[in-house]
Coordinates of C-alpha atoms and ligand atoms in Angstrom, one line a residue:
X1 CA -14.2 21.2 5.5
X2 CA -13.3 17.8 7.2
X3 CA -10.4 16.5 6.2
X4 CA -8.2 13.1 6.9
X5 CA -5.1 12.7 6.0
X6 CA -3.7 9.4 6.1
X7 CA -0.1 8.6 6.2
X8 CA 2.4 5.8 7.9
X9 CA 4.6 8.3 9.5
X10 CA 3.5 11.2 11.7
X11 CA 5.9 13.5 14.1
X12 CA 6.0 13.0 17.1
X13 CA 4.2 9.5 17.0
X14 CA 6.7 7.8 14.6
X15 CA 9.1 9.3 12.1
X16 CA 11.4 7.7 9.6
X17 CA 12.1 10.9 7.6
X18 CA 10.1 14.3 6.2
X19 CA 7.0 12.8 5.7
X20 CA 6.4 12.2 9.4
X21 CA 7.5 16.2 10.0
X22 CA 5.2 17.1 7.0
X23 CA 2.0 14.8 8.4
X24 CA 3.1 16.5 11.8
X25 CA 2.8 20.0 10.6
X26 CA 0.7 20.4 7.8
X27 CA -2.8 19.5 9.7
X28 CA -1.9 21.7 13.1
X29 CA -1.5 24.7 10.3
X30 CA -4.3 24.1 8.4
X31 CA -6.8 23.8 11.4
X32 CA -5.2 27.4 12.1
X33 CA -6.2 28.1 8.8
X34 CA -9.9 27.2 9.6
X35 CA -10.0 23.3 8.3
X36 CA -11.0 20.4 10.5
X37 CA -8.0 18.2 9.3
X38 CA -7.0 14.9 11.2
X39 CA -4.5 12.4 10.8
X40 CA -5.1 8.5 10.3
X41 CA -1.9 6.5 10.9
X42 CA -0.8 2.9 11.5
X43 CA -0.6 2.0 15.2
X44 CA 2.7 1.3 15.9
X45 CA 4.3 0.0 20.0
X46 CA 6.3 3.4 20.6
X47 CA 7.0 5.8 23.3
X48 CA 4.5 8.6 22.2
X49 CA 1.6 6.0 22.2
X50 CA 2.9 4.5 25.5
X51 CA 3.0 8.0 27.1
X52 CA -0.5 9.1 26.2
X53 CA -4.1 8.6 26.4
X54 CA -6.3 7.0 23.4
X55 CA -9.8 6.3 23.6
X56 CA -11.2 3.0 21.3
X57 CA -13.5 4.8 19.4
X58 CA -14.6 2.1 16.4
X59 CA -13.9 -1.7 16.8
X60 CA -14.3 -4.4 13.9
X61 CA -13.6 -7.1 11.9
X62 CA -12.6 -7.2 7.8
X63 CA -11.0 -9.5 5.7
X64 CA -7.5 -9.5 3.7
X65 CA -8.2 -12.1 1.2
X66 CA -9.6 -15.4 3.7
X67 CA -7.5 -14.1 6.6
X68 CA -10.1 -12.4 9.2
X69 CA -8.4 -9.8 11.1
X70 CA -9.8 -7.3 14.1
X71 CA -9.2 -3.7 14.3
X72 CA -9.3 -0.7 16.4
X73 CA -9.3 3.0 15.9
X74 CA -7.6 5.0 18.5
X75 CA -8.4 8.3 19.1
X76 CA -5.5 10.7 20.8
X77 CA -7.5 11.7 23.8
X78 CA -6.5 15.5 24.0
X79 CA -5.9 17.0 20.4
X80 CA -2.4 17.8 21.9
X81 CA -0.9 17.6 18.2
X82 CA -2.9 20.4 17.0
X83 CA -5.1 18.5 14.9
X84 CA -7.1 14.1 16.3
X85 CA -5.1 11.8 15.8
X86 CA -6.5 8.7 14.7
X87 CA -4.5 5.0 14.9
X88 CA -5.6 1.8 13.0
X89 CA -4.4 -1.3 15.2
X90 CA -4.8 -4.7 13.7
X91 CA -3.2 -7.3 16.4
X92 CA -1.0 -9.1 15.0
X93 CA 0.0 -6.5 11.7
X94 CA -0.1 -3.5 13.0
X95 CA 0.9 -3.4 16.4
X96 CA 5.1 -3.7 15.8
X97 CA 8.1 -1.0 16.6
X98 CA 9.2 0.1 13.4
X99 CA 7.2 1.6 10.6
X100 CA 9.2 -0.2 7.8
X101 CA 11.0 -3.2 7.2
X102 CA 8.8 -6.1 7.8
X103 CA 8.6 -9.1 5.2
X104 CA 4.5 -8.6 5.7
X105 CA 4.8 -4.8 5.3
X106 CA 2.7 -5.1 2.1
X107 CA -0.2 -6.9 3.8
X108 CA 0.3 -4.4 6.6
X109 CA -0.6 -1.4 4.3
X110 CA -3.5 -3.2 2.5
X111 CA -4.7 -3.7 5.8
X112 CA -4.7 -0.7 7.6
X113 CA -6.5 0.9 4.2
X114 CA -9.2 -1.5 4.5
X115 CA -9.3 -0.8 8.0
X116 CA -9.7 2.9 7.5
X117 CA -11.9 2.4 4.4
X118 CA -14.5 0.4 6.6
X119 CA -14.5 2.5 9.6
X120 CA -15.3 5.3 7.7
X121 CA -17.9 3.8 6.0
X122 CA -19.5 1.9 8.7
X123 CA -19.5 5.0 10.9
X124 CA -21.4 6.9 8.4
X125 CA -18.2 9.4 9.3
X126 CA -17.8 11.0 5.9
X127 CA -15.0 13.4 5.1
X128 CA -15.0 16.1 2.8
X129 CA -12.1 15.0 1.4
X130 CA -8.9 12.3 1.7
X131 CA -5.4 13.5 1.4
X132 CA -2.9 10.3 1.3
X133 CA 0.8 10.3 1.3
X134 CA 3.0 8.4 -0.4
X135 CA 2.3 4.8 -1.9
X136 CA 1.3 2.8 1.6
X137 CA -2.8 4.9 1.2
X138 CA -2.4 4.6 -2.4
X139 CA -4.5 2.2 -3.1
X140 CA -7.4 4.6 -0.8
X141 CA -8.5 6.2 -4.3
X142 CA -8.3 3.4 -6.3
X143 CA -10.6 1.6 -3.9
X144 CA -13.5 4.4 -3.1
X145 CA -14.5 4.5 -6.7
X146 CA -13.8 0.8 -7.6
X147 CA -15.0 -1.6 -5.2
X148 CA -18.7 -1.6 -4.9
X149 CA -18.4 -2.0 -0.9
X150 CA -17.7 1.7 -0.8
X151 CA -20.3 3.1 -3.1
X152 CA -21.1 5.2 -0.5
X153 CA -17.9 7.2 -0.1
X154 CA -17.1 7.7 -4.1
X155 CA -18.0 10.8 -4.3
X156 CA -15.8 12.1 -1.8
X157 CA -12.4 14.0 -3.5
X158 CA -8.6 12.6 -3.3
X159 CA -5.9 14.4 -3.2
X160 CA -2.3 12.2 -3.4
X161 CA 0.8 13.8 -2.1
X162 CA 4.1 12.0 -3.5
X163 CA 7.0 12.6 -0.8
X164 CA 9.2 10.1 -2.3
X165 CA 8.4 9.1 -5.5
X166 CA 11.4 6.1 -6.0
X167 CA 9.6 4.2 -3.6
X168 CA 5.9 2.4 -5.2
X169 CA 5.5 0.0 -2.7
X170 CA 4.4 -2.5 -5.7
X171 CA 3.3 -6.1 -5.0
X172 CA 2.4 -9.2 -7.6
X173 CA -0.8 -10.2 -8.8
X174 CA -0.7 -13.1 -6.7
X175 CA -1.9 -10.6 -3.8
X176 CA -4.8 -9.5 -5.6
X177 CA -7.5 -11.5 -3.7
X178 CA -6.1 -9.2 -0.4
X179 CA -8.4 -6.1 -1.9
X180 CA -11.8 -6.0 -1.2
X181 CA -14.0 -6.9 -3.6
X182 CA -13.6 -4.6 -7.0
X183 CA -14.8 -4.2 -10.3
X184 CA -12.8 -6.5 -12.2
X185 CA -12.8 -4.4 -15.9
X186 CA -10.9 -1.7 -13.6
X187 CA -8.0 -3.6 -13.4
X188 CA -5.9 -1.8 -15.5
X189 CA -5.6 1.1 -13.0
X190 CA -3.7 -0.9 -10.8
X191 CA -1.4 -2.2 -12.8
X192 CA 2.4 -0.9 -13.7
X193 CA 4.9 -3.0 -15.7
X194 CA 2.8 -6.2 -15.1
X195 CA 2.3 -5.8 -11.5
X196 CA 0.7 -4.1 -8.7
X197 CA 1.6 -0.5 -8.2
X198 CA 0.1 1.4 -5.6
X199 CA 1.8 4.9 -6.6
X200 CA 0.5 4.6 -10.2
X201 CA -2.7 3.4 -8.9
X202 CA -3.0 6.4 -6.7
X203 CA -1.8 8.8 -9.4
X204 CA -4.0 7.4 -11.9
X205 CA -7.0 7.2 -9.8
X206 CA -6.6 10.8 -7.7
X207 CA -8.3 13.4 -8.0
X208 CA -5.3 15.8 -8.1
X209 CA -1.7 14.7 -6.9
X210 CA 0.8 17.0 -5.2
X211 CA 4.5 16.5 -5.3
X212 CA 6.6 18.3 -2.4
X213 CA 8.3 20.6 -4.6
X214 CA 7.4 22.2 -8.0
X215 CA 10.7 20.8 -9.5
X216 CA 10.2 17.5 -8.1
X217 CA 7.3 17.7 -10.3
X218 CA 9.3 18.1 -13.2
X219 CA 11.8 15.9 -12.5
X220 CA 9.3 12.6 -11.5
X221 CA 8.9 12.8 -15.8
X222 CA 12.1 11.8 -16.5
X223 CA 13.2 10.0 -12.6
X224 CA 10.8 8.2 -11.2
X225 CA 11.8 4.7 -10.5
X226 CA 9.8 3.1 -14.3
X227 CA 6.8 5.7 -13.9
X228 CA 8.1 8.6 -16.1
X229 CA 5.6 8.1 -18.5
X230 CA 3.1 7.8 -16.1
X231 CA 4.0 11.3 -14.9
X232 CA 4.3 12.4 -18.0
X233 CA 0.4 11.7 -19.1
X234 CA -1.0 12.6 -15.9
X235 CA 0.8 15.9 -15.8
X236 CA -2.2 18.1 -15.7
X237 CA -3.2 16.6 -12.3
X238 CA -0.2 17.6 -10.8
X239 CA 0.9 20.6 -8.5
X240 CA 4.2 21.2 -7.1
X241 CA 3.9 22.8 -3.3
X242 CA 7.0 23.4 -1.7
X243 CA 6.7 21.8 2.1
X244 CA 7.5 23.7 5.3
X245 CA 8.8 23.6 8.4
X246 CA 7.3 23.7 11.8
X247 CA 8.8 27.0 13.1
X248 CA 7.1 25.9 16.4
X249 CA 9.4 23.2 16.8
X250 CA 12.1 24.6 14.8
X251 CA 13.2 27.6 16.1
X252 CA 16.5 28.7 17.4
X253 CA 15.0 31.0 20.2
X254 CA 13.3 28.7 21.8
X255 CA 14.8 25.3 21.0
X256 CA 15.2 23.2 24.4
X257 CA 17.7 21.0 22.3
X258 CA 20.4 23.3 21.3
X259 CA 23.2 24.3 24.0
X260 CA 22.5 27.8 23.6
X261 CA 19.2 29.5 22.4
X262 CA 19.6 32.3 20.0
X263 CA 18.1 34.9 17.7
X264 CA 19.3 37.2 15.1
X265 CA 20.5 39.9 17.7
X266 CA 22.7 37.0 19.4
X267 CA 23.6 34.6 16.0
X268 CA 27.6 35.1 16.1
X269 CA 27.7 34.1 20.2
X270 CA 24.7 31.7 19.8
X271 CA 25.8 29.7 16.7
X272 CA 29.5 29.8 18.2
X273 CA 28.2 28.0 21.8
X274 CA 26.6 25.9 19.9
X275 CA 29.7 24.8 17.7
X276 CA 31.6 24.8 20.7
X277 CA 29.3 22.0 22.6
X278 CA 28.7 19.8 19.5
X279 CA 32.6 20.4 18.8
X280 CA 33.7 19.3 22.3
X281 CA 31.4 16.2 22.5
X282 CA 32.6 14.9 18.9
X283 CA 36.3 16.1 19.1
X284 CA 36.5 18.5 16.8
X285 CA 37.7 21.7 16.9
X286 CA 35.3 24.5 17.1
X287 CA 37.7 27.5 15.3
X288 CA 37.3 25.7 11.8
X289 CA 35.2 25.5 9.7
X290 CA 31.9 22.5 10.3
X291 CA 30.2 21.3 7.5
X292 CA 27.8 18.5 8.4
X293 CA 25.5 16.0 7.2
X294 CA 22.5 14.8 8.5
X295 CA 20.2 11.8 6.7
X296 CA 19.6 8.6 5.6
X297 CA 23.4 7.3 4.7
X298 CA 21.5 6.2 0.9
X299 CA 22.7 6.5 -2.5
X300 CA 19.6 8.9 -3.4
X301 CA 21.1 11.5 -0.5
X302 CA 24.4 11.3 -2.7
X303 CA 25.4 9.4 1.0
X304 CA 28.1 6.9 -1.2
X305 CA 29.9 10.0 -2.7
X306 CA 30.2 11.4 1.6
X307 CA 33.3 9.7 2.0
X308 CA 36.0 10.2 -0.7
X309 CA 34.6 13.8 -1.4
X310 CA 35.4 14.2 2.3
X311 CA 38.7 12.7 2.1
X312 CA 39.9 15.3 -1.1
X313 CA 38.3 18.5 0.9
X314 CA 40.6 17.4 3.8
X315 CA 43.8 16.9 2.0
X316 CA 42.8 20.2 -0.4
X317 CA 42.6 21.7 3.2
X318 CA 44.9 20.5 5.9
X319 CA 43.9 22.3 8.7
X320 CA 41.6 24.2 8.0
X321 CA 38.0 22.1 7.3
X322 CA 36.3 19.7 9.8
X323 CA 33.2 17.3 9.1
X324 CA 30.7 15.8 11.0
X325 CA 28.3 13.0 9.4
X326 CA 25.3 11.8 11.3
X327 CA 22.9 9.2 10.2
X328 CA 22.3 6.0 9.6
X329 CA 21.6 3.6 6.0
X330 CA 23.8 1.2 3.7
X331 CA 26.3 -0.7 5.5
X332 CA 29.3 0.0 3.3
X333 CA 28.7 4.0 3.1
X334 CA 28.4 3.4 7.1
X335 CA 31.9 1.2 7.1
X336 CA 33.6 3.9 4.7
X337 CA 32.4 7.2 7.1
X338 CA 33.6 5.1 10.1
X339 CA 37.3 4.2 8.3
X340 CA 37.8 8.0 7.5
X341 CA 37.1 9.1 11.2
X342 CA 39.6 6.3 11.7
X343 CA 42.2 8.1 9.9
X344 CA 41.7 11.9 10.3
X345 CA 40.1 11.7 14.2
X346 CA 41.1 15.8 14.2
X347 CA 39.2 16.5 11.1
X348 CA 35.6 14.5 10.6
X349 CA 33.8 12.5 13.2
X350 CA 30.7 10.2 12.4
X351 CA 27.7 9.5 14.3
X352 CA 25.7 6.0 13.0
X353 CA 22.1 6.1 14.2
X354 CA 19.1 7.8 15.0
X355 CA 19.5 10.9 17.6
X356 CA 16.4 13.7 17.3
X357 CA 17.9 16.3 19.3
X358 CA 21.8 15.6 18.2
X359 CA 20.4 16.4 14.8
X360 CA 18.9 20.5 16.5
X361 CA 22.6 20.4 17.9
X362 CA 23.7 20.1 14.4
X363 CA 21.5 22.1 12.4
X364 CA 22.6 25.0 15.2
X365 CA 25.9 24.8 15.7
X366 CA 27.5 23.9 11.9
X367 CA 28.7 26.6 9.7
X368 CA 27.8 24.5 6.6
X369 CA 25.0 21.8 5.9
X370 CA 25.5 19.4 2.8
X371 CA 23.3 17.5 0.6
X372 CA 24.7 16.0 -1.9
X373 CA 21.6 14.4 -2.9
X374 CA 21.0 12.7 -5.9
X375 CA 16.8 12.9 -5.6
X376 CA 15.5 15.6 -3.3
X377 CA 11.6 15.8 -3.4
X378 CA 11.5 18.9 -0.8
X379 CA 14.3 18.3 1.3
X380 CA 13.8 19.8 4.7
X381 CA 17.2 19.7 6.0
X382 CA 18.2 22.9 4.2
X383 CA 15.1 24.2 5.4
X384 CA 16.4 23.8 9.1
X385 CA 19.6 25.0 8.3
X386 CA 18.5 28.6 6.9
X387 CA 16.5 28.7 9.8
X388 CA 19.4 28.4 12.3
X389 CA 21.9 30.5 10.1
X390 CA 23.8 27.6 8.8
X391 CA 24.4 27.9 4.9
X392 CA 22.9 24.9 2.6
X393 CA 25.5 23.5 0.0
X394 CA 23.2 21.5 -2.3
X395 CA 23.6 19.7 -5.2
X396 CA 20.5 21.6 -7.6
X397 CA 17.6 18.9 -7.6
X398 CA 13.9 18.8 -6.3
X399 CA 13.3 21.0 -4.1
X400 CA 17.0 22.1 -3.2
X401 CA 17.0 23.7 -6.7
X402 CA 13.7 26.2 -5.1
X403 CA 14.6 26.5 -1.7
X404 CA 18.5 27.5 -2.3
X405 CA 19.9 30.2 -4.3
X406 CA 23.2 30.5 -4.6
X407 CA 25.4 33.2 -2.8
X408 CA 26.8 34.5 -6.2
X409 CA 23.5 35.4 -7.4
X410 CA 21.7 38.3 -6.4
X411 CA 19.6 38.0 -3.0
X412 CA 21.6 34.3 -3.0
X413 CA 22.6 33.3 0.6
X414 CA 23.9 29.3 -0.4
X415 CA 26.3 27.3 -1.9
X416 CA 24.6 24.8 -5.1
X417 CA 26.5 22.4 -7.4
X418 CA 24.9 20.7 -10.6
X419 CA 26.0 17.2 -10.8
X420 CA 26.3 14.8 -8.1
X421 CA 29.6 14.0 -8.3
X422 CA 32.9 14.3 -6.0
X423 CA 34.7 16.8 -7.7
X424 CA 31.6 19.4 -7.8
X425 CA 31.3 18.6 -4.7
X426 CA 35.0 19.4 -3.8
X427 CA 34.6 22.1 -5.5
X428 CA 31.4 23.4 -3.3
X429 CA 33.2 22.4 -0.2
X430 CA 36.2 24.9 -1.4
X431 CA 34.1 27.6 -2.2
X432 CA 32.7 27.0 1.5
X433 CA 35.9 26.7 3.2
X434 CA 36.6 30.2 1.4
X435 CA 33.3 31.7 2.2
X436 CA 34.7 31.5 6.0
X437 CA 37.2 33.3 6.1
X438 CA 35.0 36.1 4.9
X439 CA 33.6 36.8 8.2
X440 CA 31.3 39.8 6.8
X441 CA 29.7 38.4 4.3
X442 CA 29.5 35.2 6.3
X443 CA 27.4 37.1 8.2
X444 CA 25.3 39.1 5.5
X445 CA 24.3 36.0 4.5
X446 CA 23.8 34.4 7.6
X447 CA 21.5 36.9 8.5
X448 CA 19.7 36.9 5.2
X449 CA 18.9 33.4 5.4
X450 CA 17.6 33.7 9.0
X451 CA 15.0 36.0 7.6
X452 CA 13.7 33.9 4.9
X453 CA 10.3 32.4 5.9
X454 CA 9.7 28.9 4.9
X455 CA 7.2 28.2 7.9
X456 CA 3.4 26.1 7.2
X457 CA 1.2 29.1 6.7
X458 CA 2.1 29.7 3.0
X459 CA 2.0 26.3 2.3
X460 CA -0.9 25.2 4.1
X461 CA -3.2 27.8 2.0
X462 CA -2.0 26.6 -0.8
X463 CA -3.2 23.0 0.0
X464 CA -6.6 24.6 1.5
X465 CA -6.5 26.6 -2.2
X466 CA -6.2 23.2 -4.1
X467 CA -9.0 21.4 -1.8
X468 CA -11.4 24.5 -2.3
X469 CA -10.7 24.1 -6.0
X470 CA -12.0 20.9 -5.9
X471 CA -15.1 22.3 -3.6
X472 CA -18.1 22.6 -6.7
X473 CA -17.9 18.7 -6.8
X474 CA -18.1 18.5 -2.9
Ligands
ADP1 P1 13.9 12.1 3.8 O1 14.1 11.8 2.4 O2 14.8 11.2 4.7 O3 12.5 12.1 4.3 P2 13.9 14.9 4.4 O4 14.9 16.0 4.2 O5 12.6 15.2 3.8 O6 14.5 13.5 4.0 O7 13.7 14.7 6.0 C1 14.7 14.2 6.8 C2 14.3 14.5 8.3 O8 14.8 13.4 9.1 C3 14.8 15.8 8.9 O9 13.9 16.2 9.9 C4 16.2 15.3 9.5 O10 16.6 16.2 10.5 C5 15.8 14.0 10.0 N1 16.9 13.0 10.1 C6 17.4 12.2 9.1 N2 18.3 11.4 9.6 C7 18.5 11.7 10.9 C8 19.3 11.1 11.9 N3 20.2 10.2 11.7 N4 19.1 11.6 13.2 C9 18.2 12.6 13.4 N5 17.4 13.2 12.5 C10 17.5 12.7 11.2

């Protein structure tokens, strides 16, 4: 089965957050898994594309409303990734540093779908099926079986995966003349709340969606940014499939980012050189206690609540807790972090910005990993963390609430807390700082989590199980 799966992030190409590790990983496992998967993405002027070979492979003009505009598809020249790699570049739109941001950016996602929708169709390339993620291709499945320029393809199955479901990516009905041409009685598919919406379009119009966690699922019914009732109709469509991780990449034996590589045998001395170098470099000291952060410095993270929660663990312990924060988001949550590394130097140091292998530094050589988070789709943080032996303390949501179990339950190797707020979190943070001192069952638990197996393979069967579902109408 041929399959494409179009997103605007993809690891190591470009990557904003888990949906460029998922796009990463998910295709490499399935073509293990037998599939012929490949990943369409927005070109974009970084290092990776700079650094490696691409062949032109389709070239053509379309139109976005009366605006003419050229593209390209790229093809990655050795299959390096694991899986092709395929770039849309439109001079001019798509040809810019960052993935996000841009006053255009809608235009830029209307474009590269009609970009991929032409090539596809003017190649007489036709997959078995189209997997898009997240609300910039998902307008893809609205426009296969509703404009009459791609009569061709409208058979072919989509599945919609919803990473981040807060996030529509909605535009005014000023913009409609950008889509090609449709069938105008079909309009209602695209609307939500009297405008555009390409997340409802896609969830109306897919064949099945996927959320990234089966509580996510849940939870998009009664969170979901004005599309809880949305969710809630379309229910029967949807499947929750917990992401993984790339054990390839992550994996504390092999890791050429950590100071010290380690494996179970080794995880007191390993974790503890690791602590030591990531201590050293930031100040701290490495005989307490480290609970980190690592993520987008946003309310949804629970990123606001960082700072005074921080600030109450350190007075409730003196000497004994330090903190390290590393990310990047909302200016004040930035200016708060930076004042509290101000006043307690000894006890919490911040990083603002951006650092891929600081973050493996991290994940190795912390005792603790928090998310506070007030929305967690997946969440592949903790994911990391159990992988390197550091214990999660999550705030139960998404996909924290089935990835963690709490240390006082049986089996239970984390630390959870059920509303986002600074005095559960406090509260969490003591039971952490306590948990320490317990160096046995620090390490029961450590070891516990280290054997848990979150990796692709599971996860990637269970998408090739939901395609092959689809397969009597392929
Ligand atoms: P998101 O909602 O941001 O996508 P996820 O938990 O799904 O959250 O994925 C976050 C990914 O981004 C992880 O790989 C994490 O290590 C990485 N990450 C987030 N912020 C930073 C940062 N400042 N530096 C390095 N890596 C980061």
């Amino acid at each position: 089965m041929r399959v494409f799966h179009l997103s605007a992030e993809c690891y190591p190409v470009a990557k904003v957050g888990g949906l460029a590790d998922v796009v990463g990983a998910l295709p490499k496992y399935q073509n293990m898994l037998g599939l012929q998967a490949a990943v369409v993405m927005p070109y974009y002027d970084r290092k990776f594309v700079h650094e490696n070979e691409f062949e032109v492979v389709f070239k053509a003009s379309s139109l976005l409303g009366i605006r003419r505009f050229y593209f390209e598809i790229l093809k990655e020249s050795t299959d390096k990734l694991g899986f092709e790699l395929y770039l849309v570049r439109i001079p001019g739109l798509l040809d810019r540093e960052n993935v996000y941001g841009y006053p255009d950016e809608t235009e830029q996602f209307i474009a590269f779908q009609i970009a991929f929708l032409d090539w596809i169709n003017w190649s007489q390339q036709s997959p078995d099926l189209i997997h898009c993620h997240d609300h910039h291709s998902g307008l893809v499945p609205f426009l296969l079986y509703h404009s009459k320029l791609y009569t061709r393809l409208a058979n072919i199955p989509t599945i919609f995966t919803i990473h981040n479901g807060q996030y529509h990516g909605a535009f005014g009905w000023d913009k409609l003349s950008y889509l090609p041409e449709i069938d105008l009685t079909q309009t209602g598919l695209l609307d939500w709340n009297g405008g555009i919406n390409p997340l409802a379009a896609a969830v109306k119009c897919c064949w099945r969606y996927t959320t990234v966690s089966p509580s996510y699922l849940e939870e998009l019914t009664i969170n979901s940014n004005g599309l809880e009732y949305l969710f809630y109709i379309e229910r029967a469509k949807g499947f929750g499939i917990i992401n993984g991780i790339d054990t390839q990449i992550w994996n504390p034996k092999t890791d050429s980012m950590i100071a010290e590589k380690y494996s179970l045998k080794q995880l007191t001395a390993g974790k503890q050189k690791n602590k030591e170098a990531l201590c050293s470099r930031f100040g701290l000291s490495s005989d307490k206690p480290l609970v980190s952060f690592i993520g987008r410095l946003v309310v949804e993270k629970g990123a606001d609540l960082l700072a005074e929660a921080i600030k109450k663990s350190i007075l409730l312990h003196p000497d004994g807790i330090n903190f390290f924060i590393l990310g990047a988001g909302d200016i004040p949550v930035q200016e708060e972090l930076l004042e509290l590394k101000e006043k307690y130097p000894k006890q919490c140091n911040v990083y603002i910005g951006y650092d891929e292998a600081l973050a493996h530094l991290v994940y190795a050589g912390s005792d603790f990993l928090l998310m506070p988070s007030r929305v967690e789709p997946c969440g592949l943080n903790q994911l990391y963390a159990l992988r390197y032996g550091t214990i999660p303390v999550v705030r139960a949501t998404g996909g924290l609430k089935d990835t963690v179990i709490d240390f006082g339950e049986e089996g239970g190797y984390g630390i959870r807390f059920i509303q986002p707020n600074v005095n559960d979190m406090v509260h969490a943070l003591d039971r952490a700082a306590k948990l320490y001192e317990t160096t046995p069952h620090l390490q029961l638990l450590r070891k516990r989590m280290m054997a848990l197996d979150f990796s692709w393979d599971r996860s990637a069967l269970e998408y090739i199980n939901l395609y092959e579902s689809l397969k009597p109408a392929i």
